[in-house]
CSV table of C-alpha atoms in Angstrom, one decimal:
chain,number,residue,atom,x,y,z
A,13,UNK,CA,0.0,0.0,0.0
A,14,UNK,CA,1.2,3.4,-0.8
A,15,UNK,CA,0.3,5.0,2.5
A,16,UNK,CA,-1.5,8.2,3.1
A,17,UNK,CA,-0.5,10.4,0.4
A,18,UNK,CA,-0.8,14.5,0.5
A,19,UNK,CA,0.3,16.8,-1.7
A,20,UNK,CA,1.7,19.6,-2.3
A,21,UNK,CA,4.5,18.3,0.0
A,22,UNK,CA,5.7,22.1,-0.3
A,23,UNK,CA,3.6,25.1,-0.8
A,24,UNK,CA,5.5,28.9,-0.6
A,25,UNK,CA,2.6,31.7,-1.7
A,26,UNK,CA,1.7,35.1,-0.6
A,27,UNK,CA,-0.4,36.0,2.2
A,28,UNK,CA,-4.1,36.6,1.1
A,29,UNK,CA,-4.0,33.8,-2.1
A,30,UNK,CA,-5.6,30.5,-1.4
A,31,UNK,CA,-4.2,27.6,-0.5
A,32,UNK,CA,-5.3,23.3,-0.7
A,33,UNK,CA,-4.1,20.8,0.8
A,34,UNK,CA,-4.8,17.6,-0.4
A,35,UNK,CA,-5.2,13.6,1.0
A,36,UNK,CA,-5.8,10.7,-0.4
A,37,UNK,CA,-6.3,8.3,2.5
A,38,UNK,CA,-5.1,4.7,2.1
A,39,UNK,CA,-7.2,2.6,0.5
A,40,UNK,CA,-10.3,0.8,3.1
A,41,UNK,CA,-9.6,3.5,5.7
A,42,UNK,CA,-12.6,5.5,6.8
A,43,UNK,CA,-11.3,8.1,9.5
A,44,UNK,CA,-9.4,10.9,8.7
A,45,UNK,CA,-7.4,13.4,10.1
A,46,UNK,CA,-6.2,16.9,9.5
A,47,UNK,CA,-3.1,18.1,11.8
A,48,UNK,CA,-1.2,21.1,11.9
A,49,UNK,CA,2.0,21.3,13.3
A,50,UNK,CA,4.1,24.2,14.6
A,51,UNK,CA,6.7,25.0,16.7
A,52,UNK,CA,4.9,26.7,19.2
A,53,UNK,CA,2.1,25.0,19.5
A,54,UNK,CA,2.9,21.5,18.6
A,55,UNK,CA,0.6,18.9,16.9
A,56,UNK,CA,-3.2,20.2,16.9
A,57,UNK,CA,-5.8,18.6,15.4
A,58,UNK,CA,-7.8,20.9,13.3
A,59,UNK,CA,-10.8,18.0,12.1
A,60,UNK,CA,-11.6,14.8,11.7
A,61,UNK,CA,-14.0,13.1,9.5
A,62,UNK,CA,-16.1,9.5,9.8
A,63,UNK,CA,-17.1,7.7,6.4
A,64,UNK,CA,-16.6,11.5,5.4
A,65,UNK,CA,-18.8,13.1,7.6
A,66,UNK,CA,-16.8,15.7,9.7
A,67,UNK,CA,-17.4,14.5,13.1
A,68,UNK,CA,-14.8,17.4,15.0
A,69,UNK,CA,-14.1,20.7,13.6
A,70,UNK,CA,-13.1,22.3,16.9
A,71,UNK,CA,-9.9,22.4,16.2
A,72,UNK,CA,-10.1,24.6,12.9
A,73,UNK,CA,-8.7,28.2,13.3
A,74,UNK,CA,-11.3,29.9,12.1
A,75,UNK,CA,-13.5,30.5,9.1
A,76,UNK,CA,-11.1,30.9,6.7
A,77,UNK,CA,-10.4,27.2,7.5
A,78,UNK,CA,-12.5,24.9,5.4
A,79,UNK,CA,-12.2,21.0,4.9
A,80,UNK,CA,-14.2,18.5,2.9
A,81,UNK,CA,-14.1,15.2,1.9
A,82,UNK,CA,-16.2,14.2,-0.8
A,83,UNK,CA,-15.5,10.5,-0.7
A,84,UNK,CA,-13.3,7.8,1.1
A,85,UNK,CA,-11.1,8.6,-0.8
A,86,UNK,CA,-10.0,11.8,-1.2
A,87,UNK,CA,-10.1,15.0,0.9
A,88,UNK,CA,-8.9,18.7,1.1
A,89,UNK,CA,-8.0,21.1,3.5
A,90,UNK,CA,-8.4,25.3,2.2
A,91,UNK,CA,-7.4,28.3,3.4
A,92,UNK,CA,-9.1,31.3,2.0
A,93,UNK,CA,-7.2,33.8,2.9
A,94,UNK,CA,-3.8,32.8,4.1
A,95,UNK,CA,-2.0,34.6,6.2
A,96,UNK,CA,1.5,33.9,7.4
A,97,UNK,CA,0.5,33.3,10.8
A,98,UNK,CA,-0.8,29.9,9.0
A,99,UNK,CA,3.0,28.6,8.2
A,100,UNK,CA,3.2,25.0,9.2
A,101,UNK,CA,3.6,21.5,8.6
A,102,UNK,CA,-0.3,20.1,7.8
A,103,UNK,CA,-0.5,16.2,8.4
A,104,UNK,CA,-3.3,14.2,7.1
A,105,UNK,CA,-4.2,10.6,8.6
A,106,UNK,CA,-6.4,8.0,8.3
A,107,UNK,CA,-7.5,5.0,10.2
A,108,UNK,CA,-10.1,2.5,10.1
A,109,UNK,CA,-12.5,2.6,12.5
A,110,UNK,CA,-13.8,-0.4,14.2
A,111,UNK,CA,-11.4,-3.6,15.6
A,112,UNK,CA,-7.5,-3.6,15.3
A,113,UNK,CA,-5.2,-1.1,17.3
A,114,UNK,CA,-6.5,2.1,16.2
A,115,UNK,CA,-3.7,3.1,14.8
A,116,UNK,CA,-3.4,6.4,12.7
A,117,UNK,CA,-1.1,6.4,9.7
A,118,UNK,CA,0.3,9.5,8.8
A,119,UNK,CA,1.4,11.4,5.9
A,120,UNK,CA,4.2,13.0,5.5
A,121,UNK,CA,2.6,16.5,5.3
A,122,UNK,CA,2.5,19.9,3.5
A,123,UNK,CA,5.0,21.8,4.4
A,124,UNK,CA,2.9,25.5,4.5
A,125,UNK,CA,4.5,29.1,4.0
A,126,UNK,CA,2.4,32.3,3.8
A,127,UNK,CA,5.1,35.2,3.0
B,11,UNK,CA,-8.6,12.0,27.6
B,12,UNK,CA,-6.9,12.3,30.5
B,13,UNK,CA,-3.5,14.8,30.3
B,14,UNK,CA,-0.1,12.9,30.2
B,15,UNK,CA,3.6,14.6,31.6
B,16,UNK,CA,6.7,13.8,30.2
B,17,UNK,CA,10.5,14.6,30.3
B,18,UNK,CA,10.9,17.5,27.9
B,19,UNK,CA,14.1,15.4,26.7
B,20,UNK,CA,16.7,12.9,27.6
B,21,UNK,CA,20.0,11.5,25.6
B,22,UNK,CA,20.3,7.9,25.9
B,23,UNK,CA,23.4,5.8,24.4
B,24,UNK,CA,23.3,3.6,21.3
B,25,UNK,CA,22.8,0.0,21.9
B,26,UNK,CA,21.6,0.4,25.2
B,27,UNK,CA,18.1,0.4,26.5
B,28,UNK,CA,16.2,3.6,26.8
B,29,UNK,CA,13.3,4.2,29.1
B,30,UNK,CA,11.3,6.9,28.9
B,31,UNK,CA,8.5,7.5,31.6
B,32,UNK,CA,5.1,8.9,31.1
B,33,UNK,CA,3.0,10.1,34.0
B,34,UNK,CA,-1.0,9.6,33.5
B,35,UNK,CA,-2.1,10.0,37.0
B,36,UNK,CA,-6.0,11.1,35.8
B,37,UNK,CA,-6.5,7.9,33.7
B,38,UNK,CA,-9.8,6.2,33.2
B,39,UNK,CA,-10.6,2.9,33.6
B,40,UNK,CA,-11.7,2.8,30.0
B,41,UNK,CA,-8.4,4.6,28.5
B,42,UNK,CA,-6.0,3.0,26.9
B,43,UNK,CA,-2.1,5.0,26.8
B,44,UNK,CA,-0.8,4.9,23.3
B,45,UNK,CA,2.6,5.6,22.2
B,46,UNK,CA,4.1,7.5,18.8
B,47,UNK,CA,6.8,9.0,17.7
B,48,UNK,CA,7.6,11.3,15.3
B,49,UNK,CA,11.3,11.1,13.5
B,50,UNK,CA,12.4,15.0,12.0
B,51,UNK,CA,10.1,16.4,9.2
B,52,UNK,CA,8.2,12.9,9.1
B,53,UNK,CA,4.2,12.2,10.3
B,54,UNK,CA,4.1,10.7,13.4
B,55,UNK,CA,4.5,6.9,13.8
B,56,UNK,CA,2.5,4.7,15.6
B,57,UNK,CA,4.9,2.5,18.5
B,58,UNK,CA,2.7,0.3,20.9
B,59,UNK,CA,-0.3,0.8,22.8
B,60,UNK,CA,-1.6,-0.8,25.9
B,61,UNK,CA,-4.7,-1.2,28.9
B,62,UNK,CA,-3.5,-2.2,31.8
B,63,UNK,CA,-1.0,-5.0,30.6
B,64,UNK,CA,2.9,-4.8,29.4
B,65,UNK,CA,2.9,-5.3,25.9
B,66,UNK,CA,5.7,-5.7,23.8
B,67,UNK,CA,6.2,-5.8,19.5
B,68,UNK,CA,9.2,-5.9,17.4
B,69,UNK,CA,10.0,-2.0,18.2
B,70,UNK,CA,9.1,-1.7,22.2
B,71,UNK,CA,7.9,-2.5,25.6
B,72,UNK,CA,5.4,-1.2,27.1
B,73,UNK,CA,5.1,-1.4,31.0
B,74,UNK,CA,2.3,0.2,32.7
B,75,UNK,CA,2.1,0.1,36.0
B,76,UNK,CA,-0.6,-1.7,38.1
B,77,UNK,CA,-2.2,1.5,39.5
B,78,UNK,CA,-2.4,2.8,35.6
B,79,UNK,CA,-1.1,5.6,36.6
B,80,UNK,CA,2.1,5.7,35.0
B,81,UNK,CA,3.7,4.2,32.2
B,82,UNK,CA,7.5,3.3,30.6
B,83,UNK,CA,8.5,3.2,27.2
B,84,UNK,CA,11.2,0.5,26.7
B,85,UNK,CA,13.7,0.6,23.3
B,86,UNK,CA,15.9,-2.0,24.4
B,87,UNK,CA,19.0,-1.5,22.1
B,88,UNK,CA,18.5,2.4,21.2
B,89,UNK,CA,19.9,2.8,17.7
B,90,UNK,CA,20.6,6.5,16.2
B,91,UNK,CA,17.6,6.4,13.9
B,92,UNK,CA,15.5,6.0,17.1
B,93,UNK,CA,16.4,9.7,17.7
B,94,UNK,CA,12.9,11.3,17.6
B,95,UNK,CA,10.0,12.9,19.7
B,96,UNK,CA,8.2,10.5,21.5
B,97,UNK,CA,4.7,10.7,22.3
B,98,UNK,CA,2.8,9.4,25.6
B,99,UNK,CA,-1.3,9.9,24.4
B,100,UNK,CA,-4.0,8.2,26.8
B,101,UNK,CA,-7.0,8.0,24.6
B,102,UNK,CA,-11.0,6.4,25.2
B,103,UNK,CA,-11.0,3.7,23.3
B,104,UNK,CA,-9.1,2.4,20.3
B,105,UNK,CA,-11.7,2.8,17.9
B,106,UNK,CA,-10.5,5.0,15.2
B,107,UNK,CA,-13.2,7.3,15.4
B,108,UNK,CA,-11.9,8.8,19.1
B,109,UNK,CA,-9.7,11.5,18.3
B,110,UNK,CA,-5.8,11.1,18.8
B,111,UNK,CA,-4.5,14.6,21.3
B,112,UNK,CA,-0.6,14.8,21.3
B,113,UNK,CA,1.2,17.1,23.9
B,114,UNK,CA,4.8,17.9,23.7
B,115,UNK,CA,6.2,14.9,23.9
B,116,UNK,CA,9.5,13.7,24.7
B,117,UNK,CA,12.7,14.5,22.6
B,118,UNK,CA,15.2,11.7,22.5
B,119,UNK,CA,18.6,11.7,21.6
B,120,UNK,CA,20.6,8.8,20.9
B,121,UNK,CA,24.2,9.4,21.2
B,122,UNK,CA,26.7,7.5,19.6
């Protein structure tokens, strides 16, 4: 299996344009996760969908924030505007829910920065 | 999920067993502890996760203590790639649908 797979693995732009992040969970899996990583505040989660129904959004900044997922297999995380506070590493994950460990599988993220 | 403390860091040499403690002193009956870890500029990694019972697996140990209120990471021979920030994460259940809360974790450094 490939993994979880997100792209772009690096994303430089200006503050105010819009960004996506994107996720393609691995294949059968039907949690996933957005985290955002940083320095200061460490590794937050921002959402989290069930068979691609957000089931947590507490975590997402604020409304310039917006994530879907459309189908098991694909989802996106947008930021309309970006600002440079927003430079980060973004991690997607998936998991599938019900029996075994639990275990989330991570991507190897999106390296954000908003000049 | 109940909050977890650990060491902010600690250097441990190659080949030899590293322990790293994780205090969980407001654990539930129904929480498991989890552990990750999270190698420079890579997604975090799942290690082992436990109830109340040690568990081991081809990376680590897990000993949790009988009060559950505490737990130790065991890498028996540390290598250099094992250099990372390690995670101690209690958690509800191991369904996938709980959410996963990290905290800061402690940074290990395997020393030649």
């Amino acid at each position: 299996d490939a993994g979880v797979i997100q792209s772009p693995r690096h994303e430089v732009t200006e503050m105010g344009q819009e960004v996506t992040l994107r996720c393609k969970p691995i294949s059968g899996h039907n949690s996933l996760f957005w985290y955002r990583q940083t320095m200061m505040r460490g590794l937050e989660l921002l959402i989290y969908f069930n068979n691609n129904v957000p089931i947590d959004d507490s975590g997402m900044p604020e409304d310039r924030f917006s994530a879907k997922m459309p189908n098991a297999s694909f989802s996106t995380l947008k930021i309309q505007p970006s600002e440079p506070r927003d430079s980060a590493v973004y991690f997607c994950a998936s998991s599938s829910l019900g029996g075994g460990t639990g275990e989330l599988f991570f991507g190897e993220g999106s390296r954000l920065t908003v000049l | 999920d109940a909050k977890t403390t650990q060491p902010t860091s600690m250097d441990c040499a190659e080949g030899r067993a590293a322990n790293l403690p994780c205090n969980h002193s407001t654990i539930s009956g129904n929480e498991y502890v989890y552990w990750y870890r999270q190698i420079h500029s890579q997604g975090p990694q799942y290690i082992i996760h436990g109830l109340k019972n040690n568990e081991t697996n081809e990376m680590a140990s897990l000993i949790i203590t009988e009060d559950r209120k505490s737990s130790t990471l065991i890498l028996p021979h540390a290598t250099l790639r094992d250099t990372a920030v390690y995670y101690c994460i209690v958690r509800v259940s191991k369904a996938a649908g709980n959410k996963l809360t990290f905290g800061g974790g402690t940074r290990v450094l395997v020393k030649p």
